[in-house]
Amino acid sequence: MKRIFTQHPQLMQTDIYRQLQRHLDQMPVPFPATESGIEISLLKRLFDEEEANIALKLSAITESIDRIHSRFRKGEIPRERLEEKLDGLAKKGAIQAARNPKGVKLYGKLPLAIGIFEYQVDRITKEVAEDFYRYEDEGFADALLKSRTKQMRTIPINIEIKPEFLVGNYDNARAIIEKSPGPFAVMNCVCRQAKEKMGEPCRQTDIKETCFTIGDSANFMMERGVARNLEKDEILDLITRAEKEGMVLQPANNQDPGFICCCCGCCCGVLTAAKKYPNPSDFLQTNFYAEIDKEMCIACGECIPLCQMDAILAVNNHTEVLNNRCIGCGVCLNACTTGAISLMKKDKETVPPKTSKDMYMRMIRDRYGVTGTLKLLGKAILGKKI
């Protein structure tokens, strides 16, 4: 007699989430598997089974509902039901959504960061927070930090840089704001919210609104109801306040960034991940480093607790900067009363990509090479998911 084997429902459930993990792992920012499977736990908190199956049909490039619907078996899901589920996934920040110039809805998959995690602002749960930071420790940090092209970079706060060092507008937060026509908005920091849910409130500041969005990004986040509009002078004042609190400025890694984050070493997912390595400066893109004049330093130690990367040490009767840990944020200069600390420019300047699209194309090329990138673009042109 012929025996019929059926897969256990729990195994089938795990299988669809493993497929989704592999699907998301093809993004410019990887979503790697871990030995513990913590990434599967995280995905289950973000997607139910039906949503996971829908997310498997999405591409890295936003597409119309009709194109996405064509990837399902005939009769598998009504178009109206698909649209309802896609809108729900977009509302809870699990996928990206947009409209083309004709107003047609478009949907696509999102990387975990910068993406799904940040879209959990004002809604993040303790369970998602715990899974995210555990996943960071077990594999995601390597994927995020060791890519050649970064999603974020560190720029100096409003301190004096030696006049012989030419500074591009992309390395000056105020210049970025001044040249932008706006709109501008501010929202809560999801990293601080996540840490608070975990019972680890920020040790650096009580300020919650430290994530600034600019232009289309500001409009998008305001439409989601998680950001409030600011005038240009208001956002400049808030940046000044964040600088006084000892925050590190991290905009998107392009010359016209859609956001500037004011970060700390105890909450920020990027900084906390980099801080665990002996050489954070290798993983965070920056054009500067701090230098201390031993003759001018009075060893007061005021700069040491301000450093978010633990890059300053007391040595005999002065302090020294560990270059392999310094990320050139300039926070330490705020505490120096003798002017002993200077911000120096690196010999080789790293110029960020012009646009966000250019940045992600570089990331894809870094991962897949020229040939692999061309294959992906070819699939996208043919309407296949990538």
Tab-separated table of N, CA and C in Angstrom, residues 126-231:
chain	number	residue	atom	x	y	z
A	126	LYS	N	8.848	44.985	23.174
A	126	LYS	CA	9.987	44.445	23.916
A	126	LYS	C	10.543	43.204	23.213
A	127	GLU	N	9.661	42.378	22.685
A	127	GLU	CA	10.090	41.129	22.046
A	127	GLU	C	10.874	41.394	20.758
A	128	VAL	N	10.380	42.319	19.937
A	128	VAL	CA	11.099	42.671	18.701
A	128	VAL	C	12.447	43.291	19.045
A	129	ALA	N	12.467	44.170	20.042
A	129	ALA	CA	13.713	44.813	20.459
A	129	ALA	C	14.738	43.773	20.911
A	130	GLU	N	14.316	42.847	21.744
A	130	GLU	CA	15.241	41.833	22.256
A	130	GLU	C	15.765	40.942	21.141
A	131	ASP	N	14.872	40.529	20.240
A	131	ASP	CA	15.307	39.696	19.120
A	131	ASP	C	16.275	40.451	18.208
A	132	PHE	N	15.985	41.720	17.966
A	132	PHE	CA	16.846	42.506	17.077
A	132	PHE	C	18.266	42.617	17.629
A	133	TYR	N	18.409	43.011	18.884
A	133	TYR	CA	19.751	43.202	19.433
A	133	TYR	C	20.484	41.871	19.616
A	134	ARG	N	19.724	40.797	19.877
A	134	ARG	CA	20.374	39.478	19.930
A	134	ARG	C	20.850	39.083	18.536
A	135	TYR	N	20.018	39.327	17.530
A	135	TYR	CA	20.401	39.026	16.146
A	135	TYR	C	21.623	39.848	15.741
A	136	GLU	N	21.670	41.085	16.180
A	136	GLU	CA	22.835	41.926	15.913
A	136	GLU	C	24.102	41.270	16.452
A	137	ASP	N	24.027	40.747	17.677
A	137	ASP	CA	25.184	40.111	18.301
A	137	ASP	C	25.588	38.825	17.598
A	138	GLU	N	24.613	38.106	17.057
A	138	GLU	CA	24.888	36.774	16.533
A	138	GLU	C	25.177	36.729	15.035
A	139	GLY	N	25.117	37.864	14.359
A	139	GLY	CA	25.448	37.800	12.937
A	139	GLY	C	25.116	39.030	12.126
A	140	PHE	N	24.063	39.747	12.521
A	140	PHE	CA	23.654	40.881	11.698
A	140	PHE	C	24.658	42.027	11.739
A	141	ALA	N	25.344	42.205	12.885
A	141	ALA	CA	26.328	43.291	12.984
A	141	ALA	C	27.420	43.127	11.939
A	142	ASP	N	27.906	41.905	11.766
A	142	ASP	CA	28.931	41.662	10.740
A	142	ASP	C	28.419	42.028	9.358
A	143	ALA	N	27.182	41.627	9.063
A	143	ALA	CA	26.608	41.913	7.751
A	143	ALA	C	26.436	43.409	7.532
A	144	LEU	N	26.066	44.118	8.594
A	144	LEU	CA	25.802	45.553	8.493
A	144	LEU	C	27.084	46.366	8.393
A	145	LEU	N	28.078	46.000	9.196
A	145	LEU	CA	29.275	46.826	9.325
A	145	LEU	C	30.385	46.492	8.335
A	146	LYS	N	30.450	45.251	7.887
A	146	LYS	CA	31.588	44.839	7.073
A	146	LYS	C	31.379	45.024	5.573
A	147	SER	N	30.235	45.604	5.188
A	147	SER	CA	30.059	45.931	3.773
A	147	SER	C	30.985	47.095	3.412
A	148	ARG	N	31.495	47.084	2.206
A	148	ARG	CA	32.457	48.118	1.794
A	148	ARG	C	31.805	49.492	1.752
A	149	THR	N	30.622	49.577	1.170
A	149	THR	CA	29.864	50.830	1.137
A	149	THR	C	28.885	50.831	2.298
A	150	LYS	N	28.925	51.879	3.105
A	150	LYS	CA	28.094	51.944	4.297
A	150	LYS	C	26.770	52.655	4.010
A	151	GLN	N	25.748	52.367	4.830
A	151	GLN	CA	24.478	53.078	4.721
A	151	GLN	C	24.517	54.418	5.445
A	152	MET	N	25.376	54.497	6.470
A	152	MET	CA	25.495	55.723	7.256
A	152	MET	C	26.968	56.082	7.375
A	153	ARG	N	27.231	57.329	7.735
A	153	ARG	CA	28.600	57.756	7.977
A	153	ARG	C	28.600	58.708	9.155
A	154	THR	N	29.776	58.991	9.675
A	154	THR	CA	29.895	59.908	10.812
A	154	THR	C	30.454	61.228	10.335
A	155	ILE	N	29.785	62.332	10.719
A	155	ILE	CA	30.293	63.654	10.360
A	155	ILE	C	30.548	64.434	11.642
A	156	PRO	N	31.486	65.388	11.604
A	156	PRO	CA	31.834	66.121	12.830
A	156	PRO	C	30.723	67.044	13.290
A	157	ILE	N	30.652	67.232	14.615
A	157	ILE	CA	29.707	68.195	15.154
A	157	ILE	C	30.229	69.601	14.876
A	158	ASN	N	29.515	70.610	15.310
A	158	ASN	CA	29.846	71.996	14.984
A	158	ASN	C	31.042	72.503	15.800
A	159	ILE	N	32.215	72.003	15.436
A	159	ILE	CA	33.428	72.423	16.119
A	159	ILE	C	34.419	72.948	15.077
A	160	GLU	N	35.467	73.570	15.556
A	160	GLU	CA	36.431	74.188	14.655
A	160	GLU	C	37.367	73.144	14.057
A	161	ILE	N	37.433	73.145	12.749
A	161	ILE	CA	38.357	72.278	12.029
A	161	ILE	C	39.433	73.158	11.428
A	162	LYS	N	40.652	72.706	11.486
A	162	LYS	CA	41.761	73.537	11.015
A	162	LYS	C	41.475	74.050	9.604
A	163	PRO	N	41.701	75.344	9.365
A	163	PRO	CA	41.297	75.971	8.108
A	163	PRO	C	41.945	75.365	6.863
A	164	GLU	N	43.098	74.716	7.045
A	164	GLU	CA	43.752	74.143	5.863
A	164	GLU	C	43.051	72.875	5.368
A	165	PHE	N	42.096	72.377	6.178
A	165	PHE	CA	41.369	71.175	5.785
A	165	PHE	C	40.053	71.571	5.120
A	166	LEU	N	39.974	71.413	3.815
A	166	LEU	CA	38.733	71.709	3.109
A	166	LEU	C	37.681	70.672	3.508
A	167	VAL	N	36.494	71.147	3.810
A	167	VAL	CA	35.424	70.250	4.243
A	167	VAL	C	34.266	70.352	3.251
A	168	GLY	N	33.875	69.227	2.670
A	168	GLY	CA	32.751	69.222	1.751
A	168	GLY	C	31.448	69.445	2.498
A	169	ASN	N	30.440	69.971	1.806
A	169	ASN	CA	29.138	70.204	2.442
A	169	ASN	C	28.566	68.933	3.049
A	170	TYR	N	28.897	67.775	2.451
A	170	TYR	CA	28.373	66.506	2.951
A	170	TYR	C	28.958	66.141	4.309
A	171	ASP	N	30.022	66.828	4.750
A	171	ASP	CA	30.602	66.604	6.068
A	171	ASP	C	30.228	67.708	7.049
A	172	ASN	N	29.216	68.487	6.733
A	172	ASN	CA	28.800	69.603	7.570
A	172	ASN	C	27.275	69.568	7.712
A	173	ALA	N	26.787	69.222	8.911
A	173	ALA	CA	25.341	69.055	9.113
A	173	ALA	C	24.581	70.331	8.784
A	174	ARG	N	25.126	71.477	9.189
A	174	ARG	CA	24.428	72.730	8.944
A	174	ARG	C	24.374	73.071	7.457
A	175	ALA	N	25.436	72.741	6.747
A	175	ALA	CA	25.434	72.987	5.308
A	175	ALA	C	24.405	72.096	4.609
A	176	ILE	N	24.256	70.862	5.084
A	176	ILE	CA	23.252	69.953	4.519
A	176	ILE	C	21.853	70.549	4.698
A	177	ILE	N	21.588	71.070	5.890
A	177	ILE	CA	20.275	71.660	6.168
A	177	ILE	C	20.071	72.947	5.373
A	178	GLU	N	21.080	73.804	5.368
A	178	GLU	CA	20.957	75.115	4.715
A	178	GLU	C	20.685	74.982	3.223
A	179	LYS	N	21.298	74.016	2.569
A	179	LYS	CA	21.142	73.905	1.115
A	179	LYS	C	19.853	73.192	0.718
A	180	SER	N	19.201	72.560	1.683
A	180	SER	CA	17.989	71.810	1.365
A	180	SER	C	16.760	72.719	1.380
A	181	PRO	N	15.861	72.548	0.406
A	181	PRO	CA	14.612	73.320	0.404
A	181	PRO	C	13.580	72.762	1.372
A	182	GLY	N	13.909	71.613	1.997
A	182	GLY	CA	12.982	71.001	2.931
A	182	GLY	C	11.984	70.113	2.209
A	183	PRO	N	10.901	69.752	2.872
A	183	PRO	CA	10.569	70.062	4.273
A	183	PRO	C	11.477	69.324	5.253
A	184	PHE	N	11.354	69.681	6.524
A	184	PHE	CA	12.142	69.072	7.580
A	184	PHE	C	11.191	68.508	8.639
A	185	ALA	N	11.608	67.414	9.254
A	185	ALA	CA	10.788	66.820	10.307
A	185	ALA	C	11.691	66.130	11.317
A	186	VAL	N	11.137	65.894	12.495
A	186	VAL	CA	11.870	65.189	13.551
A	186	VAL	C	10.982	64.084	14.094
A	187	MET	N	11.601	62.977	14.478
A	187	MET	CA	10.840	61.884	15.076
A	187	MET	C	11.651	61.242	16.194
A	188	ASN	N	10.992	60.381	16.948
A	188	ASN	CA	11.660	59.694	18.042
A	188	ASN	C	12.721	58.737	17.518
A	189	CYS	N	13.684	58.440	18.377
A	189	CYS	CA	14.736	57.475	18.035
A	189	CYS	C	14.248	56.072	18.381
A	190	VAL	N	14.141	55.210	17.368
A	190	VAL	CA	13.653	53.858	17.602
A	190	VAL	C	14.643	53.041	18.433
A	191	CYS	N	15.932	53.362	18.313
A	191	CYS	CA	16.935	52.626	19.096
A	191	CYS	C	16.737	52.881	20.585
A	192	ARG	N	16.508	54.138	20.957
A	192	ARG	CA	16.273	54.456	22.369
A	192	ARG	C	14.957	53.847	22.854
A	193	GLN	N	13.942	53.860	21.985
A	193	GLN	CA	12.681	53.226	22.360
A	193	GLN	C	12.871	51.737	22.607
A	194	ALA	N	13.668	51.094	21.729
A	194	ALA	CA	13.910	49.656	21.875
A	194	ALA	C	14.641	49.345	23.177
A	195	LYS	N	15.660	50.135	23.476
A	195	LYS	CA	16.414	49.913	24.705
A	195	LYS	C	15.548	50.156	25.945
A	196	GLU	N	14.672	51.127	25.888
A	196	GLU	CA	13.768	51.383	27.008
A	196	GLU	C	12.835	50.194	27.224
A	197	LYS	N	12.337	49.609	26.115
A	197	LYS	CA	11.488	48.428	26.231
A	197	LYS	C	12.231	47.281	26.901
A	198	MET	N	13.551	47.244	26.705
A	198	MET	CA	14.374	46.190	27.279
A	198	MET	C	14.836	46.511	28.697
A	199	GLY	N	14.391	47.661	29.226
A	199	GLY	CA	14.786	48.058	30.565
A	199	GLY	C	16.175	48.647	30.646
A	200	GLU	N	16.650	49.205	29.504
A	200	GLU	CA	17.988	49.799	29.449
A	200	GLU	C	17.890	51.224	28.906
A	201	PRO	N	17.365	52.162	29.687
A	201	PRO	CA	17.207	53.538	29.189
A	201	PRO	C	18.539	54.181	28.840
A	202	CYS	N	18.481	55.130	27.913
A	202	CYS	CA	19.688	55.805	27.432
A	202	CYS	C	20.443	56.469	28.582
A	203	ARG	N	21.759	56.267	28.599
A	203	ARG	CA	22.609	56.873	29.629
A	203	ARG	C	23.165	58.221	29.182
A	204	GLN	N	22.986	58.555	27.902
A	204	GLN	CA	23.606	59.751	27.345
A	204	GLN	C	22.701	60.978	27.392
A	205	THR	N	21.401	60.762	27.142
A	205	THR	CA	20.489	61.911	27.035
A	205	THR	C	19.054	61.508	27.355
A	206	ASP	N	18.264	62.481	27.754
A	206	ASP	CA	16.830	62.267	27.963
A	206	ASP	C	16.034	62.642	26.717
A	207	ILE	N	16.695	63.217	25.731
A	207	ILE	CA	16.018	63.652	24.511
A	207	ILE	C	15.578	62.421	23.714
A	208	LYS	N	14.343	62.407	23.297
A	208	LYS	CA	13.810	61.288	22.508
A	208	LYS	C	13.791	61.609	21.017
A	209	GLU	N	13.464	62.880	20.683
A	209	GLU	CA	13.377	63.264	19.274
A	209	GLU	C	14.766	63.647	18.759
A	210	THR	N	15.469	62.689	18.201
A	210	THR	CA	16.828	62.957	17.724
A	210	THR	C	17.064	62.430	16.305
A	211	CYS	N	15.997	62.047	15.616
A	211	CYS	CA	16.138	61.582	14.237
A	211	CYS	C	15.481	62.600	13.308
A	212	PHE	N	16.295	63.244	12.470
A	212	PHE	CA	15.808	64.300	11.579
A	212	PHE	C	15.661	63.756	10.162
A	213	THR	N	14.548	64.062	9.536
A	213	THR	CA	14.329	63.655	8.152
A	213	THR	C	14.173	64.892	7.275
A	214	ILE	N	14.577	64.731	6.022
A	214	ILE	CA	14.677	65.873	5.112
A	214	ILE	C	14.039	65.519	3.771
A	215	GLY	N	13.353	66.495	3.171
A	215	GLY	CA	12.807	66.317	1.827
A	215	GLY	C	11.738	65.244	1.745
A	216	ASP	N	11.848	64.360	0.744
A	216	ASP	CA	10.854	63.303	0.537
A	216	ASP	C	10.744	62.391	1.757
A	217	SER	N	11.866	62.155	2.417
A	217	SER	CA	11.839	61.303	3.608
A	217	SER	C	11.009	61.936	4.713
A	218	ALA	N	11.113	63.264	4.853
A	218	ALA	CA	10.314	63.973	5.852
A	218	ALA	C	8.823	63.842	5.528
A	219	ASN	N	8.469	64.040	4.259
A	219	ASN	CA	7.064	63.899	3.855
A	219	ASN	C	6.551	62.497	4.139
A	220	PHE	N	7.364	61.498	3.817
A	220	PHE	CA	6.954	60.104	3.996
A	220	PHE	C	6.694	59.786	5.464
A	221	MET	N	7.617	60.198	6.339
A	221	MET	CA	7.465	59.882	7.761
A	221	MET	C	6.330	60.687	8.397
A	222	MET	N	6.106	61.922	7.913
A	222	MET	CA	4.971	62.693	8.421
A	222	MET	C	3.651	62.059	7.988
A	223	GLU	N	3.592	61.539	6.754
A	223	GLU	CA	2.385	60.854	6.292
A	223	GLU	C	2.103	59.603	7.113
A	224	ARG	N	3.159	58.965	7.605
A	224	ARG	CA	2.995	57.785	8.469
A	224	ARG	C	2.556	58.177	9.878
A	225	GLY	N	2.635	59.467	10.187
A	225	GLY	CA	2.197	59.936	11.494
A	225	GLY	C	3.214	59.761	12.599
A	226	VAL	N	4.499	59.578	12.241
A	226	VAL	CA	5.523	59.354	13.268
A	226	VAL	C	6.537	60.486	13.333
A	227	ALA	N	6.358	61.519	12.528
A	227	ALA	CA	7.287	62.655	12.536
A	227	ALA	C	6.481	63.948	12.526
A	228	ARG	N	7.072	64.993	13.094
A	228	ARG	CA	6.402	66.306	13.093
A	228	ARG	C	7.250	67.312	12.318
A	229	ASN	N	6.553	68.211	11.669
A	229	ASN	CA	7.194	69.206	10.803
A	229	ASN	C	8.016	70.210	11.606
A	230	LEU	N	9.150	70.623	11.027
A	230	LEU	CA	10.019	71.634	11.627
A	230	LEU	C	10.355	72.696	10.596
A	231	GLU	N	10.569	73.911	11.054
A	231	GLU	CA	11.136	74.946	10.205
A	231	GLU	C	12.655	74.772	10.197
